[in-house]
Each structure stands twice: as structure tokens, then as C-alpha cells.
């Protein structure tokens, strides 16, 4: 089956190819052609199932109508859900999405940025990896529109969509305090990324405000690249010490899942022996024998905002940057137990 | 920062732009230029951080070095993991991936195919939706390379990568029989898609072989678009009847997760009151209070095979089609209980 060309439509409509091209690419200027002939051309195009060649169109308009998306890992449900929302929202705006996973690795993220730019994406939505500031500065120098999501760098002036990580963490820890927990541990990724720093700050602030010592010994970190070993060590340290933790706050869903696997292995009962609270939701936390209380990030809102802000930047290059900070919700279930 | 052009490299090297273009786009014919000058040009290109314009290159080569991927839902961990494997494998071959979610809806899938073709993808990897045969026939008529993954249509001659769904289901049901379960129910999606039909056939065959009646009353279906209601109805029917089921085999991970949520809600204890087995793994099944026995699909193998077969089709258009069927593994945990 041959691809339908503008010429085929012109022949069928009995008009020039130039006129067909004019009508099919300049919707807004239709009045100058005559409504009836424009309508006829569009109907024939539809009947013949005409598909515009986007590469040719891209060369003309300088647009590819494609968004590049860099997430930490598309197989992590948090990022899978973000990708899904961005996909749906991009589609509503006739954009498609090319994606890549950085594995929280700045070198890999840099490669991805280059690949996506080579594919002439109109802009990027990025969950930036630690140490990727230079890449972002380069994008700015090249005037390439981009929006950061989930985290940002305070000293890089760029549009970003995040949740209020500080307040979210503070609410989580205050919930544990209200339940009478005395020695509240936290396990976070070992990173300087802003969203994790903010969650740590919320944890420490909540403890201090309520007169608990936020001893460093109760705040543990795990490397993204050595999650399993580091998690086991962190939990062992929290639970084997003389001042055994009676609650753990996990900074993300992937930390919670890895942590709960090991807690199960050690046969520790939630919530009686240990209260659990985490950022992010996932099916695994629903099906856990003791459904886990969590800080909900409004993923659909985040994804929609990211696409909106990016398209504004693409369409209005001189529009200022935008910082969007969305509130989280604490969803209380059973893993923090009853008030002691 | 201005984008580095071929002319910039030519000026720096003291040669013509045509020669630079020749060297940077025709690696294999280098000998005709002189090795030294070719090396010099490539070094300068690297030093200046030259990024080829893939759109211009695409028009020349007729290639976009982009794969279109259509999955049912990128936020489902099974498809998120498939996407991740395909992404990694494509990257190793200097391809990028554009993706879309069909929600198991043929009309949506058709729209996605059009969008991806408009983006000039070199080929497609598709988990086809029910009723999408006509789209695939059209792709064939247009000589567009594509590979089906996870399911296929027996009457469409196309390359496909699947697992042995029939044997996988049979093994699962035989495991339940060995554990002494007598009334084994199955819950599948309401669909004619081949992978689900094969799983149903494996279930029925296992029951018949072992002298159980595979009464239709124990095989229930749920609509993808009404999963929650249909699942509750199916489980109620299986558990409230006079011949109450003592085991349920779920045909996919999304069915198992939805089903286990409702089973928890009803307070039914696994494995004592009910044995559970499912196709597919996910964190949720690991963290369930009674880790769920499941049929493992080797996702990395599936994804790698899909990319390999697709690239072969792109590079060798007259190569024949390929059918790859990979074995599943039964991973035994606790949800089927001890032998009764």
C-alpha cells in the first residue's frame, strides 16, 4: 500500500498540490482559501487516510512535537506512573514521548540528554540525577526548554515541579510521635539530591520540635547501587542497638519495599514490634499483611503540570520559569499501630 | 552556545565541508579519504562536541533509529519491566524508544500506531490489543517491520515473542493438584487474546488429565475496563457456591493484585482457606503475608529477543519471520500451602 501524498489529494480534489499543502498545514488561515474548498480537501484527506510526514514537517517548523523524558527507572512504579501521566497529557497536546532511564547516574543521564537532543526533541522533562548540574547548565546555554520533576538543584534557575517534601516528611514523623513512638529511625538514599535532603530536614525538624533528640545514629542511608546490602546493614543497626528503634520512616517506595522484605526475613512483626511509614504508594504496600501508612505524592497533578510548563516554555520562549510545589497527603493505614 | 556544524569542523581542520560530511557519515568507506585526515576530522568533531542532526540524517538514510513500543499500560510493572529491557537493548544498538499505552483498546492502539509511524519509527514492538488484527495487516501491507510480544494472532503471519503460556498454566494447576486442592478456580481477563486462551487451555487440560471436571463454573473472567467489580463478583461466585473453590489460579499479575485486595477485605486466610497461584511476579506478591507462588516469565529474554528480531527485520527486509517461544519457570513459595 502506497503512502498517500499531497499530490494524490490534489488530484482527487481537482486543485493544486500547493493549495492542499496550504489547507492541511495552515488551519488558522483557512478563510483566505474559501471554506468550501478547504472542507472538501480535508474530507478527501481523511477518506484517503492521509498521514502527514512529521519529519518533513519538523524540518519546516523546527519542531518535532516530541518530548524527551528522563526518569530514574521506568520499571519503578513511581516513575512508571509519572511516565503514564506525561504520556497521556502529551498525547492530548499532540506530542509523543521518548524516554530513557538514568539509574540515578549522572554520566548515563548525560548520554541520554545527548541522544534525546540528537532526536530533536522540542524539550525535556527530567528527574535529574545527583551531579547532573553541568548538563542542565549546558541545556540552558543552548536554550533548550526543560522542566525538572521530583527534584531540583537550588542553585540552578529552572522550572521545576515537586511536592512539599519537607512538610510531607514532617507530617509522617509527627504521626509516629502521636502514636507514641519514641525512637524513630529514618532510612534515606545516600545522596545530596534536594528532595531527599528536604525529607531528612522534615524528619529532623519534627523530632526537634517535639523535644526528641534527632541523634544521627537513627538516620541511616543506603546507596542506590548497593541497595540490598546497605538496607540490611541500616536495619540491623537500627534494631540491634541498645536504643532499638520502635519506628522506621522510609524516604521512598523502593526503600520501603527493600526494607520490608528484610524486616519480613527477620520475622519482625509490624506494627507491634516496629511501626512503618513511607513516602509513596504502590500495590506492594497495599497487600502487605499490615497495610502501610504513606505520604501520597499526587502523581497525575505532577505529570500534568510538567507537560503544561514545558509546552509553555516551548511555545513562549521568553516566558519566565515556574516553580510548582504541590502538597502531599498522609494516608493513614495500619502500620503505625494504635496510640501507645 | 551555538550548535557545532560540519562547517565549524571543516574550518578547524582546514578541509572542505563536503569532506567532513563524507568522513562523519560514511565510516566504512574511510580508506578512500586517507586515514590520517579522517582521524583528524573525527578528533576535531569529538573535541568540539559535534552532535549529528538525526532528522537531517534520517531524511538521507531513510532511518530514524527509533523504535515504537506499544504496551497495554506502562504503569503496570510487567510492561514497565518489558519497556526497561527494550530500552536497554535498543540503546546498545544506538536506537531510542518512543512508547505508548493502548489500555488493551484496539482503537487507541490504532491511533498510537499512526502517531508512531508519523514519527517515522523504523519498526514497532507491539503487545497487540484484542481486535487489532486489521492494524497489523495494514502494517504488513505497508512493509513496516514489527514484532509482537506477549501475545499474537494465530492467523496473522508475523514475528512474535511469547512464553509457553499453555505449559506455564498447566504446571501451575498441576502444582495445586499435587498440593491436594480439589476445586481449583481460575480468573482470567475476558478476552480472545491468544496468551489468555492458552493459559485457560493449560488450566483445563491439567484438570482433565488428572480426572477433575473442568466445570465452566470454576473458570471466571473479568473485564479489563471493569476490573474491580468483575473481580469481586468472580471471587464471590467461586467462594460462595455450594462447591466452594479451595484454590484460585490468576491469569496475570494485575488480576492477582486486584483479587488479593478483595480476598484480604473478605478476611480469607491464604493458604489455609484458599490456595493462590498466579502468572507473573511483582513486589506486591513478595510482600504479601504469604508470599505467592507464581509462573515466572523471563522478561529480560523476551525484551532482548524482541529488539534483536525487529532489528534483523529492519536491516534484512527479506529475512523470514521468526517465532520465539520461551519457557516459563514455576517459582514455589507459600501460597499453595502444604500437601493436604
XYZ file of C-alpha atoms in Angstrom:
680
model
C 0.000 0.000 0.000
C 1.499 3.283 -1.130
C 1.566 6.190 1.293
C -0.990 8.852 0.343
C 0.721 12.062 -0.818
C -0.445 15.651 -1.053
C -0.470 15.151 -4.833
C -2.957 12.256 -4.525
C -5.289 14.504 -2.561
C -4.819 17.342 -5.047
C -5.710 15.067 -7.978
C -8.800 13.739 -6.200
C -9.927 17.260 -5.304
C -9.052 18.773 -8.676
C -6.872 21.512 -7.139
C -3.141 22.236 -6.962
C -0.782 20.428 -4.571
C 0.238 23.801 -3.166
C -3.356 24.528 -2.205
C -3.695 21.154 -0.460
C -0.483 21.769 1.459
C -1.707 25.246 2.394
C -5.004 23.960 3.732
C -3.617 20.968 5.622
C -0.808 22.878 7.350
C -2.377 26.311 7.935
C -5.589 25.665 9.769
C -5.895 29.161 11.110
C -5.645 30.953 7.763
C -8.374 28.915 6.135
C -10.602 31.914 5.430
C -8.262 33.056 2.689
C -8.878 29.866 0.692
C -12.611 29.579 0.771
C -14.372 27.480 3.341
C -15.953 25.047 0.925
C -12.802 24.013 -0.922
C -10.897 23.721 2.393
C -13.599 21.433 3.724
C -13.509 19.316 0.563
C -9.721 18.933 0.770
C -9.839 17.922 4.421
C -12.577 15.385 3.735
C -10.614 13.771 0.926
C -7.507 13.684 3.105
C -9.493 11.904 5.800
C -11.073 9.476 3.331
C -7.695 8.555 1.820
C -6.272 8.210 5.351
C -3.579 10.806 4.660
C -0.763 10.761 7.263
C 1.430 13.860 7.359
C 5.172 13.226 7.282
C 6.300 14.647 10.596
C 9.976 14.620 9.734
C 9.412 16.815 6.687
C 7.064 18.967 8.731
C 9.639 19.139 11.519
C 12.284 20.497 9.171
C 9.882 23.223 8.116
C 8.531 24.187 11.525
C 11.687 23.459 13.505
C 9.510 21.326 15.782
C 9.461 17.573 16.287
C 6.376 17.510 18.543
C 8.302 15.118 20.722
C 9.154 15.395 24.422
C 12.182 13.674 25.901
C 11.571 12.144 29.327
C 14.405 11.064 31.625
C 13.379 9.143 34.741
C 15.495 7.226 37.218
C 13.999 3.851 36.204
C 10.897 3.248 34.098
C 10.344 -0.122 35.824
C 9.904 1.562 39.240
C 6.118 2.050 39.629
C 6.562 5.656 40.812
C 8.308 6.580 37.569
C 6.098 4.249 35.501
C 3.095 6.157 36.795
C 4.747 9.522 36.139
C 5.585 8.378 32.601
C 1.992 7.258 32.070
C 0.594 10.633 33.150
C 3.090 12.529 30.992
C 2.280 10.262 28.046
C -1.465 10.913 28.369
C -1.022 14.647 28.812
C 1.470 14.901 25.936
C -0.945 12.989 23.694
C -3.718 15.454 24.469
C -1.356 18.091 23.051
C -0.359 16.004 20.003
C 3.070 15.324 21.411
C 4.763 11.947 21.743
C 7.253 10.931 24.387
C 10.721 9.381 24.051
C 12.010 8.080 27.337
C 15.155 6.866 28.996
C 16.234 5.599 32.440
C 19.257 7.200 34.110
C 19.610 4.784 37.051
C 20.397 7.883 39.161
C 23.730 8.057 37.339
C 24.888 11.451 36.059
C 27.048 10.033 33.240
C 24.165 7.903 31.977
C 21.830 10.859 32.259
C 24.264 12.973 30.194
C 24.330 10.332 27.468
C 20.545 10.257 27.453
C 20.318 14.031 27.149
C 22.592 13.888 24.094
C 20.660 11.048 22.490
C 17.346 12.811 23.026
C 18.673 16.126 21.689
C 20.015 14.298 18.640
C 16.464 13.085 18.126
C 15.478 16.772 18.046
C 13.071 16.671 20.967
C 11.382 20.043 21.479
C 12.073 19.921 25.189
C 12.871 17.658 28.105
C 11.217 16.582 31.342
C 13.953 15.339 33.661
C 14.226 13.759 37.093
C 17.834 14.885 37.436
C 20.481 12.580 38.845
C 22.932 13.663 41.528
C 25.809 15.595 39.964
C 23.999 16.448 36.724
C 24.075 20.229 37.269
C 26.560 20.785 34.452
C 24.265 19.051 31.934
C 21.424 21.318 32.937
C 23.567 24.445 32.641
C 24.547 23.311 29.158
C 20.880 22.882 28.214
C 20.250 26.416 29.423
C 23.188 27.725 27.399
C 21.743 26.007 24.327
C 18.280 27.487 25.038
C 16.706 24.056 25.196
C 13.440 24.083 27.139
C 13.366 21.693 30.081
C 11.412 21.117 33.266
C 12.689 19.244 36.312
C 10.326 16.928 38.134
C 10.534 15.248 41.566
C 13.759 17.088 42.485
C 15.778 20.172 41.513
C 19.038 21.982 42.285
C 18.512 25.143 44.373
C 21.369 26.934 42.596
C 20.083 26.244 39.077
C 17.367 28.601 37.930
C 14.995 26.303 36.064
C 11.321 25.398 36.088
C 10.526 22.538 38.405
C 7.602 20.518 39.708
C 7.975 18.975 43.129
C 5.926 18.150 46.156
C 6.440 19.776 49.526
C 8.914 17.144 50.661
C 9.763 18.902 53.898
C 6.145 19.150 55.082
C 5.366 15.623 53.855
C 8.180 14.151 55.928
C 7.319 16.301 58.932
C 3.693 15.108 58.851
C 4.835 11.493 58.645
C 7.135 11.755 61.655
C 4.582 13.726 63.687
C 2.104 10.931 63.025
C 4.571 8.442 64.543
C 5.083 10.736 67.536
C 1.325 10.975 68.071
C 1.204 7.171 68.061
C 3.628 7.252 70.983
C 6.746 6.059 69.181
C 9.892 7.135 70.994
C 12.866 6.113 68.865
C 12.048 6.945 65.299
C 14.610 5.935 62.679
C 14.782 7.078 59.074
C 16.329 5.341 56.062
C 17.065 7.504 53.008
C 19.180 7.217 49.883
C 22.765 8.365 50.242
C 22.513 11.411 48.007
C 22.660 15.179 48.073
C 19.542 15.438 45.875
C 17.203 18.101 47.108
C 14.038 16.016 47.574
C 15.868 13.610 49.873
C 17.572 16.435 51.819
C 14.175 18.027 52.334
C 12.681 14.784 53.599
C 15.585 14.417 56.024
C 15.107 18.005 57.163
C 11.395 17.371 57.775
C 12.278 14.298 59.845
C 14.838 16.132 61.962
C 12.673 19.203 62.415
C 9.702 17.140 63.602
C 11.838 15.340 66.168
C 13.413 18.548 67.471
C 10.109 20.415 67.646
C 8.727 17.659 69.863
C 11.761 17.533 72.114
C 13.240 14.293 70.783
C 16.922 14.167 70.096
C 17.432 13.636 66.391
C 20.580 11.677 67.005
C 22.493 10.979 63.839
C 22.560 7.328 64.833
C 18.874 6.985 63.928
C 19.248 8.443 60.424
C 20.668 5.847 58.050
C 21.391 5.929 54.334
C 21.643 3.321 51.576
C 23.345 3.589 48.190
C 21.105 3.311 45.146
C 23.661 0.987 43.584
C 24.024 -1.252 46.671
C 20.513 -1.093 47.971
C 20.172 -4.592 49.334
C 23.377 -4.750 51.419
C 23.092 -1.200 52.695
C 19.449 -1.697 53.639
C 20.177 -4.813 55.674
C 23.019 -3.046 57.450
C 20.863 0.012 58.193
C 18.017 -2.071 59.614
C 20.384 -4.231 61.644
C 21.966 -1.100 63.112
C 18.577 0.426 63.933
C 17.227 -2.744 65.532
C 20.286 -4.253 67.205
C 21.436 -1.206 69.114
C 20.831 -0.704 72.804
C 18.352 2.028 71.919
C 16.440 -0.095 69.465
C 14.249 1.901 67.058
C 10.496 1.420 67.505
C 9.597 3.049 64.174
C 11.185 3.493 60.730
C 10.366 6.202 58.204
C 11.416 5.202 54.656
C 12.209 8.089 52.315
C 10.870 6.397 49.126
C 8.807 3.414 47.971
C 11.818 1.484 46.668
C 13.488 1.845 50.067
C 10.301 0.707 51.823
C 9.909 -2.369 49.629
C 13.520 -3.442 50.077
C 13.312 -2.716 53.793
C 10.072 -4.622 54.329
C 11.483 -7.665 52.540
C 14.315 -7.787 55.043
C 12.071 -6.992 58.004
C 9.922 -9.975 56.960
C 13.009 -12.134 56.653
C 13.989 -11.226 60.194
C 10.468 -12.091 61.361
C 9.786 -8.682 62.874
C 6.073 -8.001 63.349
C 4.537 -4.738 62.129
C 3.192 -2.682 63.910
C 3.704 -4.377 67.314
C 7.481 -4.595 67.266
C 8.055 -1.817 64.762
C 5.965 0.956 63.199
C 6.494 1.688 59.490
C 5.750 4.771 57.413
C 6.953 5.683 53.919
C 6.851 8.213 51.113
C 4.944 6.973 48.008
C 2.345 4.314 47.427
C 2.490 1.044 45.498
C 0.458 -2.166 45.316
C 3.067 -3.888 47.460
C 2.240 -1.619 50.396
C -1.487 -2.283 49.984
C -1.056 -6.036 50.050
C 1.420 -6.123 52.925
C -0.171 -8.006 55.826
C -0.304 -4.726 57.686
C -1.192 -2.062 55.071
C 1.448 0.634 55.192
C 0.723 4.260 56.122
C 2.271 6.536 53.485
C 2.789 10.059 52.199
C 0.949 10.320 48.884
C 2.502 12.341 46.062
C -0.176 13.460 43.593
C 1.438 11.928 40.507
C -1.250 12.924 37.962
C -1.007 16.573 39.049
C 2.783 16.477 38.872
C 2.830 14.951 35.387
C 0.200 17.319 34.029
C 1.975 20.347 35.448
C 5.293 19.216 33.947
C 3.820 18.917 30.447
C 1.960 22.218 30.743
C 5.019 24.162 31.917
C 7.243 22.567 29.279
C 4.850 23.320 26.419
C 4.558 26.907 27.635
C 8.325 27.214 27.523
C 8.412 25.727 24.025
C 5.666 27.986 22.719
C 6.618 31.151 24.587
C 10.410 31.103 24.852
C 10.501 34.367 26.789
C 8.066 33.285 29.462
C 9.684 33.167 32.906
C 10.464 29.968 34.740
C 7.870 28.424 37.003
C 8.234 26.620 40.338
C 5.331 24.416 41.280
C 5.223 22.831 44.707
C 2.290 20.520 45.385
C 1.108 19.381 48.814
C 1.287 15.749 49.838
C -1.377 13.823 51.763
C -0.776 11.455 54.656
C -2.767 8.257 54.066
C -3.175 6.505 57.394
C -3.485 2.732 57.431
C -2.339 0.178 59.985
C 1.447 0.077 60.024
C 1.902 2.647 62.791
C -0.332 0.778 65.221
C -2.603 2.250 67.889
C -1.620 5.008 70.254
C 0.618 3.534 72.943
C 26.067 28.167 22.906
C 25.767 27.632 19.159
C 25.390 24.108 17.839
C 28.592 22.898 16.185
C 28.145 22.482 12.424
C 30.029 20.489 9.823
C 31.380 23.833 8.588
C 32.916 24.587 12.008
C 34.743 21.270 11.890
C 35.831 21.882 8.287
C 37.267 25.287 9.203
C 39.130 23.880 12.189
C 40.541 21.020 10.107
C 41.306 23.143 7.075
C 39.310 20.907 4.722
C 36.027 21.198 2.819
C 32.632 20.745 4.491
C 31.849 18.017 1.959
C 34.878 16.044 3.116
C 33.846 16.356 6.770
C 30.344 15.176 5.933
C 31.790 12.298 3.928
C 34.005 11.152 6.796
C 31.422 11.539 9.566
C 28.621 9.741 7.729
C 30.491 7.051 5.748
C 32.582 5.217 8.270
C 33.030 2.161 6.121
C 34.445 3.989 3.086
C 37.110 5.841 5.031
C 40.008 4.285 3.101
C 39.158 6.409 0.111
C 39.837 9.626 2.035
C 43.136 8.851 3.686
C 43.298 7.508 7.192
C 45.162 10.435 8.698
C 42.832 13.188 7.575
C 39.799 11.070 8.566
C 41.263 10.610 12.030
C 41.934 14.341 12.339
C 38.377 15.223 11.351
C 36.898 12.769 13.819
C 39.093 14.074 16.614
C 38.071 17.666 15.980
C 34.417 16.623 15.869
C 34.830 14.952 19.234
C 36.685 17.916 20.710
C 34.023 20.377 19.566
C 31.339 18.012 20.900
C 29.704 17.768 17.483
C 26.183 16.277 17.616
C 24.841 14.950 14.327
C 21.378 16.153 13.350
C 19.441 12.928 13.264
C 16.471 14.413 11.468
C 18.631 15.505 8.537
C 20.444 12.187 8.652
C 17.101 10.373 8.761
C 15.936 12.020 5.582
C 19.121 10.879 3.871
C 19.273 7.324 5.204
C 15.547 6.759 5.412
C 16.128 5.676 9.016
C 15.162 7.344 12.270
C 16.978 4.887 14.576
C 13.854 4.929 16.684
C 11.663 2.009 17.758
C 7.998 2.476 18.553
C 6.794 0.460 21.541
C 3.119 -0.131 22.285
C 2.312 -1.770 25.613
C -1.003 -2.204 27.397
C -0.035 0.158 30.234
C 3.429 1.493 31.034
C 2.466 1.886 34.708
C 1.859 -1.879 35.077
C 5.160 -3.316 36.405
C 5.097 -6.188 33.880
C 5.083 -3.724 30.985
C 7.349 -1.264 32.807
C 9.910 -4.040 33.088
C 9.474 -5.029 29.441
C 9.918 -1.390 28.434
C 13.055 -1.149 30.556
C 14.623 -4.213 28.923
C 13.710 -2.998 25.442
C 15.117 0.437 26.250
C 18.446 -1.018 27.407
C 18.720 -3.367 24.438
C 17.757 -0.651 21.941
C 20.363 1.657 23.455
C 23.073 -0.954 22.970
C 22.145 -0.771 19.268
C 22.023 3.047 19.161
C 18.261 3.077 18.944
C 15.872 5.081 21.091
C 12.361 4.099 22.085
C 9.087 6.016 21.744
C 6.305 4.413 23.720
C 2.567 4.490 24.143
C -0.080 2.679 26.245
C -3.079 1.130 24.486
C -5.125 0.222 27.583
C -5.978 -3.022 25.723
C -8.161 -0.926 23.432
C -7.902 -1.549 19.676
C -8.975 1.973 18.671
C -6.393 3.527 20.976
C -3.773 1.138 19.700
C -4.614 2.130 16.110
C -4.164 5.809 16.966
C -0.807 5.018 18.566
C 0.362 3.079 15.509
C -0.460 6.108 13.339
C 1.278 8.541 15.679
C 4.404 6.396 15.855
C 4.504 5.895 12.078
C 4.138 9.647 11.633
C 7.235 9.956 13.799
C 8.955 7.722 11.219
C 9.891 4.919 13.604
C 11.928 2.234 11.835
C 9.792 -0.501 13.304
C 7.378 -1.367 16.081
C 7.273 -3.717 19.053
C 3.639 -4.261 19.954
C 1.644 -6.047 22.643
C -1.428 -6.149 20.431
C -4.882 -5.384 21.818
C -7.894 -7.579 21.137
C -9.375 -6.776 17.736
C -6.258 -5.084 16.349
C -5.695 -7.627 13.537
C -6.632 -5.130 10.837
C -3.962 -2.663 12.022
C -1.323 -5.371 11.822
C -2.414 -6.407 8.325
C -2.115 -2.768 7.285
C 1.415 -2.605 8.698
C 2.292 -5.677 6.671
C 0.792 -4.154 3.517
C 2.934 -1.056 4.116
C 6.050 -3.221 4.667
C 6.600 -1.781 8.113
C 8.725 -4.073 10.296
C 7.060 -5.090 13.553
C 7.347 -7.747 16.220
C 4.561 -8.847 18.542
C 5.377 -9.521 22.163
C 3.420 -11.268 24.949
C 0.605 -12.318 22.558
C -0.098 -12.825 18.852
C -2.864 -13.725 16.425
C -2.547 -17.270 15.059
C -3.947 -16.220 11.681
C -1.535 -13.323 11.193
C 1.874 -14.327 9.910
C 4.201 -12.081 11.866
C 7.245 -12.418 14.094
C 6.356 -12.844 17.734
C 7.969 -13.407 21.116
C 5.895 -15.182 23.711
C 6.287 -17.595 26.558
C 4.822 -21.074 26.557
C 1.593 -19.954 28.147
C -0.089 -23.334 27.836
C 2.686 -25.225 29.651
C 3.075 -22.454 32.227
C -0.586 -22.632 33.178
C -0.553 -26.428 33.162
C 2.415 -26.525 35.548
C 0.673 -24.073 37.873
C -2.531 -26.108 38.060
C -0.656 -29.404 38.432
C 1.180 -27.861 41.382
C -2.176 -27.117 43.020
C -3.336 -30.673 42.313
C -0.166 -32.091 43.904
C -0.911 -29.980 46.974
C -4.221 -31.816 47.212
C -6.515 -28.993 46.105
C -9.803 -30.339 44.773
C -11.790 -27.415 43.437
C -9.434 -25.193 41.527
C -10.868 -21.992 40.115
C -9.295 -19.700 37.535
C -9.814 -15.985 36.962
C -8.748 -14.599 33.569
C -9.406 -11.465 31.548
C -12.483 -11.610 29.337
C -10.668 -11.580 26.016
C -9.984 -13.706 22.968
C -6.270 -12.787 23.053
C -4.100 -15.799 22.435
C -1.966 -15.713 25.593
C -5.056 -15.776 27.780
C -6.715 -18.520 25.706
C -3.559 -20.593 26.057
C -3.474 -20.111 29.815
C -7.122 -21.189 30.011
C -6.358 -24.216 27.846
C -3.468 -25.198 30.132
C -5.774 -24.917 33.153
C -8.492 -27.051 31.580
C -6.077 -29.616 30.203
C -4.388 -30.085 33.589
C -7.720 -30.644 35.294
C -8.931 -33.125 32.675
C -5.659 -35.066 32.614
C -5.967 -35.596 36.345
C -9.593 -36.606 36.210
C -11.073 -33.419 37.585
C -14.071 -31.974 35.872
C -13.139 -28.590 34.462
C -16.610 -27.287 35.005
C -17.191 -23.943 33.389
C -18.465 -22.678 36.733
C -14.912 -22.602 38.101
C -13.481 -20.536 35.225
C -14.363 -16.873 35.677
C -13.476 -13.797 33.663
C -13.166 -10.083 34.404
C -13.234 -7.169 32.008
C -10.068 -5.076 31.768
C -12.216 -1.954 31.888
C -14.304 -3.081 34.899
C -11.678 -4.992 36.789
C -12.712 -4.205 40.337
C -16.435 -5.051 40.072
C -15.902 -8.121 37.929
C -13.165 -9.430 40.217
C -15.333 -9.125 43.312
C -18.183 -10.899 41.547
C -15.893 -13.688 40.319
C -14.424 -14.293 43.768
C -17.821 -14.161 45.436
C -19.119 -16.727 42.944
C -16.119 -19.004 43.472
C -16.288 -18.817 47.263
C -19.996 -18.601 47.967
C -21.119 -21.575 45.903
C -22.000 -24.935 47.344
C -18.803 -26.319 45.797
C -16.582 -23.614 47.195
C -13.213 -23.278 45.427
C -10.187 -24.226 47.546
C -7.681 -22.671 45.136
C -7.572 -19.823 42.608
C -5.214 -19.505 39.650
C -4.940 -15.895 38.447
C -4.031 -15.455 34.769
C -1.941 -12.271 35.244
C -0.313 -10.145 37.952
C -2.869 -7.348 37.674
C -5.656 -9.888 38.233
C -3.803 -11.360 41.221
C -3.251 -7.972 42.857
C -6.863 -6.925 42.441
C -8.034 -10.339 43.604
C -5.805 -10.427 46.691
C -7.016 -6.970 47.731
C -10.574 -8.273 47.788
C -9.601 -11.591 49.404
C -7.944 -9.561 52.188
C -11.035 -7.421 52.516
C -13.160 -10.548 52.970
C -10.700 -11.774 55.603
C -9.942 -15.049 53.835
C -6.675 -16.627 55.001
C -4.086 -17.832 52.480
C -3.175 -20.716 52.190
C -5.388 -22.359 54.835
C -8.763 -21.349 53.470
C -7.632 -20.779 49.898
C -4.532 -21.550 47.834
C -3.326 -18.883 45.387
C -1.121 -19.108 42.316
C -0.578 -16.567 39.547
C 1.217 -15.767 36.325
C 3.882 -13.017 36.697
C 5.830 -11.654 39.607
C 5.755 -8.256 41.306
C 6.918 -6.773 44.602
C 3.355 -6.924 45.859
C 3.396 -10.728 45.705
C 6.722 -10.873 47.571
C 5.481 -8.710 50.399
C 2.096 -10.414 50.762
C 1.918 -12.022 54.203
C 2.011 -15.379 52.465
C 4.458 -14.989 49.538
C 2.658 -16.006 46.369
C 3.734 -18.928 44.183
C 3.940 -17.753 40.576
C 4.788 -18.586 36.974
C 7.827 -16.502 36.037
C 8.063 -15.043 32.549
C 11.682 -14.284 31.652
C 11.167 -10.615 30.836
C 14.802 -9.750 30.006
C 14.970 -12.594 27.482
C 11.666 -11.552 25.942
C 12.703 -7.920 25.579
C 16.127 -8.747 24.148
C 14.645 -11.186 21.644
C 12.067 -8.612 20.531
C 14.724 -5.974 19.808
C 17.000 -8.476 18.068
C 14.255 -9.823 15.797
C 12.987 -6.326 14.993
C 16.448 -5.003 14.079
C 17.026 -8.043 11.886
C 13.804 -7.283 10.055
C 14.800 -3.642 9.638
C 18.276 -4.485 8.373
C 17.379 -7.541 6.301
C 13.906 -6.878 4.911
C 13.753 -10.214 3.143
C 14.596 -12.282 6.171
C 11.753 -14.586 7.147
C 9.588 -14.096 10.190
C 10.602 -15.610 13.493
C 8.535 -17.165 16.273
C 10.214 -17.350 19.641
C 8.545 -19.223 22.475
C 10.361 -19.122 25.819
C 9.763 -21.477 28.721
C 8.357 -20.229 32.000
C 9.505 -21.280 35.472
C 7.270 -22.132 38.409
C 8.557 -20.308 41.493
C 7.178 -22.086 44.554
C 6.585 -20.068 47.703
C 3.947 -20.419 50.399
C 0.554 -19.538 48.954
C -0.392 -23.086 47.960
C 0.197 -24.485 51.447
C 1.447 -27.943 52.366
C 0.216 -31.158 50.820
C -3.195 -31.959 52.261
